[in-house]
Amino acid sequence: MADHTHHIVPKRVYFAVFTALIVLTWVTAWISTVDLGRMNLVVALSIAVFKASLVVLFFMHIAYATKLTKMIVFSGIYWLILLLFITMEDIWTRGWMGVPGR
Amino acid sequence: MASQSTALQHHFENAEQQKDASTIGMWVFLVTEIMFFGGLFLAYMVYRQAYPAAFASASNKTDLWLGAANTTVLICSSLTMALAVHYASIGKKNLIVLFLVLTLLLGGTFLGVKSVEYHDKWVHHEIPGANFECEGCADAQHASLFFACYFGMTGLHATHMIIGIFIILYLIVKARKGDYGPEWHTPVEMFGLYWHFVDIVWIFLFPLLYLIDRSGGLKG
């Protein structure tokens, strides 16, 4: 196994990630006040996903982790997507069939 | 004490394998946490798409700039936590303690701001229940669903932070004794993963709860 556990991330990586997170927080707060229609939600969630990826990869060291650990993280996110999207597919398509009570 | 903790347990081949096992165990726990919060995110999505006007007007009742400032505080605490882990891995005892204390203070600040926001909701009767009111809300009846999600999600998040604060206190006591160094600092590193996870949950809660229809475009 490679020398993963002794990998020391340089401090400048942390400061760069930190700066990006702070800037994006205020960008997302500001851009929410601009009317982009439905795109407001898309932009807000894209920024959130990008910020979360930075935290996972660098603060949580997944960029330097073993394949097995990466696999576990990926499986967690995958199951979350299954939970959210399969349920929402049902909700979104109910109107198509004229289900009673909707 | 330190020597006991650093000792390689007999069922591991070497220290690296022991560390990898801890990391994997922590991540498996965090995956269960993703699913734990995931259920709340799902409830939020279903109700938001069912009552978009109620969610938009109720979301505008939250304080956008207080929320953004609190997000900043939490990101600062993530940085100080990452630095605490960094100094643990190079064995700078005083700096581990310093950055753990800073993380503790920033976490406390976040909870303080959160309690101010909760108090504001209490004063305005915006807590779901018999006395619920939502002044000027488009669909006051369903606006209480937004606040149910708001308190459920931020409440579970805050509970995680309160638990985290007790764990930081324990880590500070241990770090002061000099228990953590380059060869063994697994508890600091695993707690770091937990703290960053709590930060990630907030990264999603902030846009979902505070930033719906701030421009008022949905009304037009």
PDB file of C-alpha atoms in Angstrom, chain B residues 1-147:
ATOM      1  CA  MET B   1      -1.179   6.885  28.499  1.00  0.00           C
ATOM      2  CA  ALA B   2       0.249   8.057  25.218  1.00  0.00           C
ATOM      3  CA  SER B   3       2.300   4.926  24.755  1.00  0.00           C
ATOM      4  CA  GLN B   4      -0.778   2.737  25.306  1.00  0.00           C
ATOM      5  CA  SER B   5      -2.741   4.602  22.659  1.00  0.00           C
ATOM      6  CA  THR B   6       0.061   4.559  20.118  1.00  0.00           C
ATOM      7  CA  ALA B   7       0.627   0.834  20.553  1.00  0.00           C
ATOM      8  CA  LEU B   8      -0.181  -1.242  17.512  1.00  0.00           C
ATOM      9  CA  GLN B   9      -3.066  -3.558  18.321  1.00  0.00           C
ATOM     10  CA  HIS B  10      -2.275  -7.205  17.665  1.00  0.00           C
ATOM     11  CA  HIS B  11      -4.923  -7.719  14.975  1.00  0.00           C
ATOM     12  CA  PHE B  12      -3.282  -5.164  12.668  1.00  0.00           C
ATOM     13  CA  GLU B  13      -0.226  -5.746  10.501  1.00  0.00           C
ATOM     14  CA  ASN B  14       1.182  -2.259  10.950  1.00  0.00           C
ATOM     15  CA  ALA B  15       0.301   1.272  12.070  1.00  0.00           C
ATOM     16  CA  GLU B  16      -0.751   2.273   8.584  1.00  0.00           C
ATOM     17  CA  GLN B  17      -3.280  -0.533   8.293  1.00  0.00           C
ATOM     18  CA  GLN B  18      -4.592   0.387  11.748  1.00  0.00           C
ATOM     19  CA  LYS B  19      -5.020   4.007  10.638  1.00  0.00           C
ATOM     20  CA  ASP B  20      -6.728   2.985   7.385  1.00  0.00           C
ATOM     21  CA  ALA B  21      -9.189   0.851   9.364  1.00  0.00           C
ATOM     22  CA  SER B  22     -10.088   3.850  11.543  1.00  0.00           C
ATOM     23  CA  THR B  23     -10.527   6.068   8.493  1.00  0.00           C
ATOM     24  CA  ILE B  24     -12.803   3.548   6.777  1.00  0.00           C
ATOM     25  CA  GLY B  25     -14.834   3.033   9.958  1.00  0.00           C
ATOM     26  CA  MET B  26     -15.305   6.789  10.337  1.00  0.00           C
ATOM     27  CA  TRP B  27     -16.416   7.143   6.731  1.00  0.00           C
ATOM     28  CA  VAL B  28     -18.913   4.292   7.078  1.00  0.00           C
ATOM     29  CA  PHE B  29     -20.366   6.197  10.040  1.00  0.00           C
ATOM     30  CA  LEU B  30     -20.471   9.390   7.948  1.00  0.00           C
ATOM     31  CA  VAL B  31     -22.309   7.518   5.173  1.00  0.00           C
ATOM     32  CA  THR B  32     -25.012   6.609   7.717  1.00  0.00           C
ATOM     33  CA  GLU B  33     -25.088  10.300   8.647  1.00  0.00           C
ATOM     34  CA  ILE B  34     -25.585  11.232   4.978  1.00  0.00           C
ATOM     35  CA  MET B  35     -28.640   8.964   4.895  1.00  0.00           C
ATOM     36  CA  PHE B  36     -29.835  10.347   8.263  1.00  0.00           C
ATOM     37  CA  PHE B  37     -29.831  13.924   6.944  1.00  0.00           C
ATOM     38  CA  GLY B  38     -30.887  12.632   3.503  1.00  0.00           C
ATOM     39  CA  GLY B  39     -34.359  11.745   4.792  1.00  0.00           C
ATOM     40  CA  LEU B  40     -34.855  15.344   5.935  1.00  0.00           C
ATOM     41  CA  PHE B  41     -33.578  16.708   2.613  1.00  0.00           C
ATOM     42  CA  LEU B  42     -36.062  14.436   0.837  1.00  0.00           C
ATOM     43  CA  ALA B  43     -38.994  15.661   2.978  1.00  0.00           C
ATOM     44  CA  TYR B  44     -37.891  19.223   2.221  1.00  0.00           C
ATOM     45  CA  MET B  45     -37.765  18.566  -1.562  1.00  0.00           C
ATOM     46  CA  VAL B  46     -41.220  16.959  -1.643  1.00  0.00           C
ATOM     47  CA  TYR B  47     -42.894  19.799   0.282  1.00  0.00           C
ATOM     48  CA  ARG B  48     -41.017  22.536  -1.545  1.00  0.00           C
ATOM     49  CA  GLN B  49     -42.158  21.293  -4.941  1.00  0.00           C
ATOM     50  CA  ALA B  50     -45.730  20.844  -3.612  1.00  0.00           C
ATOM     51  CA  TYR B  51     -45.990  24.355  -2.087  1.00  0.00           C
ATOM     52  CA  PRO B  52     -43.453  26.585  -3.880  1.00  0.00           C
ATOM     53  CA  ALA B  53     -45.168  29.891  -2.992  1.00  0.00           C
ATOM     54  CA  ALA B  54     -45.375  29.016   0.724  1.00  0.00           C
ATOM     55  CA  PHE B  55     -41.702  28.010   0.801  1.00  0.00           C
ATOM     56  CA  ALA B  56     -40.614  31.150  -1.075  1.00  0.00           C
ATOM     57  CA  SER B  57     -42.395  33.599   1.215  1.00  0.00           C
ATOM     58  CA  ALA B  58     -41.499  31.710   4.403  1.00  0.00           C
ATOM     59  CA  SER B  59     -37.831  31.526   3.354  1.00  0.00           C
ATOM     60  CA  ASN B  60     -37.804  35.314   2.999  1.00  0.00           C
ATOM     61  CA  LYS B  61     -38.552  35.472   6.766  1.00  0.00           C
ATOM     62  CA  THR B  62     -35.025  34.226   7.505  1.00  0.00           C
ATOM     63  CA  ASP B  63     -32.183  36.735   7.841  1.00  0.00           C
ATOM     64  CA  LEU B  64     -30.080  36.368   4.674  1.00  0.00           C
ATOM     65  CA  TRP B  65     -27.010  38.280   5.907  1.00  0.00           C
ATOM     66  CA  LEU B  66     -27.041  36.709   9.366  1.00  0.00           C
ATOM     67  CA  GLY B  67     -27.144  33.322   7.610  1.00  0.00           C
ATOM     68  CA  ALA B  68     -24.249  34.248   5.299  1.00  0.00           C
ATOM     69  CA  ALA B  69     -22.218  35.560   8.255  1.00  0.00           C
ATOM     70  CA  ASN B  70     -22.875  32.356  10.193  1.00  0.00           C
ATOM     71  CA  THR B  71     -21.828  30.270   7.162  1.00  0.00           C
ATOM     72  CA  THR B  72     -18.570  32.254   7.167  1.00  0.00           C
ATOM     73  CA  VAL B  73     -18.065  31.500  10.878  1.00  0.00           C
ATOM     74  CA  LEU B  74     -18.579  27.772  10.247  1.00  0.00           C
ATOM     75  CA  ILE B  75     -16.139  27.740   7.312  1.00  0.00           C
ATOM     76  CA  CYS B  76     -13.552  29.483   9.537  1.00  0.00           C
ATOM     77  CA  SER B  77     -14.062  26.725  12.121  1.00  0.00           C
ATOM     78  CA  SER B  78     -13.471  24.127   9.388  1.00  0.00           C
ATOM     79  CA  LEU B  79     -10.170  25.840   8.520  1.00  0.00           C
ATOM     80  CA  THR B  80      -9.044  25.929  12.173  1.00  0.00           C
ATOM     81  CA  MET B  81     -10.003  22.233  12.502  1.00  0.00           C
ATOM     82  CA  ALA B  82      -8.002  21.333   9.369  1.00  0.00           C
ATOM     83  CA  LEU B  83      -5.037  23.233  10.844  1.00  0.00           C
ATOM     84  CA  ALA B  84      -5.420  21.431  14.196  1.00  0.00           C
ATOM     85  CA  VAL B  85      -5.145  18.111  12.322  1.00  0.00           C
ATOM     86  CA  HIS B  86      -2.189  19.494  10.352  1.00  0.00           C
ATOM     87  CA  TYR B  87      -0.299  20.492  13.523  1.00  0.00           C
ATOM     88  CA  ALA B  88      -1.152  17.135  15.130  1.00  0.00           C
ATOM     89  CA  SER B  89       0.432  15.365  12.159  1.00  0.00           C
ATOM     90  CA  ILE B  90       3.661  17.318  12.635  1.00  0.00           C
ATOM     91  CA  GLY B  91       3.512  17.169  16.444  1.00  0.00           C
ATOM     92  CA  LYS B  92       3.216  20.849  17.457  1.00  0.00           C
ATOM     93  CA  LYS B  93       1.443  20.368  20.770  1.00  0.00           C
ATOM     94  CA  ASN B  94       0.693  24.028  21.584  1.00  0.00           C
ATOM     95  CA  LEU B  95      -0.630  24.726  18.104  1.00  0.00           C
ATOM     96  CA  ILE B  96      -2.957  21.668  18.244  1.00  0.00           C
ATOM     97  CA  VAL B  97      -4.436  23.045  21.472  1.00  0.00           C
ATOM     98  CA  LEU B  98      -4.647  26.587  20.044  1.00  0.00           C
ATOM     99  CA  PHE B  99      -6.495  25.543  16.897  1.00  0.00           C
ATOM    100  CA  LEU B 100      -8.823  23.172  18.778  1.00  0.00           C
ATOM    101  CA  VAL B 101      -9.718  26.061  21.113  1.00  0.00           C
ATOM    102  CA  LEU B 102     -10.316  28.360  18.102  1.00  0.00           C
ATOM    103  CA  THR B 103     -12.553  25.682  16.537  1.00  0.00           C
ATOM    104  CA  LEU B 104     -14.457  25.449  19.829  1.00  0.00           C
ATOM    105  CA  LEU B 105     -14.940  29.228  19.982  1.00  0.00           C
ATOM    106  CA  LEU B 106     -16.078  29.485  16.362  1.00  0.00           C
ATOM    107  CA  GLY B 107     -18.489  26.560  16.843  1.00  0.00           C
ATOM    108  CA  GLY B 108     -19.852  28.314  19.949  1.00  0.00           C
ATOM    109  CA  THR B 109     -20.246  31.558  17.963  1.00  0.00           C
ATOM    110  CA  PHE B 110     -22.226  29.718  15.284  1.00  0.00           C
ATOM    111  CA  LEU B 111     -24.576  28.251  17.903  1.00  0.00           C
ATOM    112  CA  GLY B 112     -24.913  31.681  19.538  1.00  0.00           C
ATOM    113  CA  VAL B 113     -25.998  33.291  16.247  1.00  0.00           C
ATOM    114  CA  LYS B 114     -28.327  30.336  15.624  1.00  0.00           C
ATOM    115  CA  SER B 115     -29.977  30.848  19.020  1.00  0.00           C
ATOM    116  CA  VAL B 116     -30.514  34.547  18.179  1.00  0.00           C
ATOM    117  CA  GLU B 117     -32.255  33.450  14.972  1.00  0.00           C
ATOM    118  CA  TYR B 118     -34.374  30.878  16.831  1.00  0.00           C
ATOM    119  CA  HIS B 119     -35.366  33.528  19.371  1.00  0.00           C
ATOM    120  CA  ASP B 120     -36.407  35.817  16.520  1.00  0.00           C
ATOM    121  CA  LYS B 121     -38.643  33.052  15.132  1.00  0.00           C
ATOM    122  CA  TRP B 122     -40.115  32.470  18.607  1.00  0.00           C
ATOM    123  CA  VAL B 123     -40.957  36.179  19.022  1.00  0.00           C
ATOM    124  CA  HIS B 124     -42.691  36.241  15.620  1.00  0.00           C
ATOM    125  CA  HIS B 125     -44.723  33.053  16.294  1.00  0.00           C
ATOM    126  CA  GLU B 126     -42.981  31.329  13.388  1.00  0.00           C
ATOM    127  CA  ILE B 127     -42.634  28.011  15.214  1.00  0.00           C
ATOM    128  CA  PRO B 128     -45.080  25.389  13.807  1.00  0.00           C
ATOM    129  CA  GLY B 129     -47.935  24.667  16.188  1.00  0.00           C
ATOM    130  CA  ALA B 130     -51.154  26.110  17.568  1.00  0.00           C
ATOM    131  CA  ASN B 131     -49.842  29.709  17.698  1.00  0.00           C
ATOM    132  CA  PHE B 132     -48.128  29.657  14.308  1.00  0.00           C
ATOM    133  CA  GLU B 133     -48.361  32.881  12.302  1.00  0.00           C
ATOM    134  CA  CYS B 134     -46.614  33.936   9.112  1.00  0.00           C
ATOM    135  CA  GLU B 135     -47.264  37.612   8.510  1.00  0.00           C
ATOM    136  CA  GLY B 136     -47.679  38.442   4.842  1.00  0.00           C
ATOM    137  CA  CYS B 137     -46.968  34.864   3.718  1.00  0.00           C
ATOM    138  CA  ALA B 138     -48.493  33.738   0.421  1.00  0.00           C
ATOM    139  CA  ASP B 139     -49.799  30.456   1.801  1.00  0.00           C
ATOM    140  CA  ALA B 140     -49.598  30.713   5.590  1.00  0.00           C
ATOM    141  CA  GLN B 141     -51.081  27.265   6.153  1.00  0.00           C
ATOM    142  CA  HIS B 142     -48.288  25.544   4.266  1.00  0.00           C
ATOM    143  CA  ALA B 143     -45.612  28.015   5.347  1.00  0.00           C
ATOM    144  CA  SER B 144     -45.552  26.087   8.632  1.00  0.00           C
ATOM    145  CA  LEU B 145     -44.197  23.135   6.615  1.00  0.00           C
ATOM    146  CA  PHE B 146     -41.216  25.277   5.651  1.00  0.00           C
ATOM    147  CA  PHE B 147     -40.604  26.122   9.296  1.00  0.00           C
TER     148      PHE B 147
END
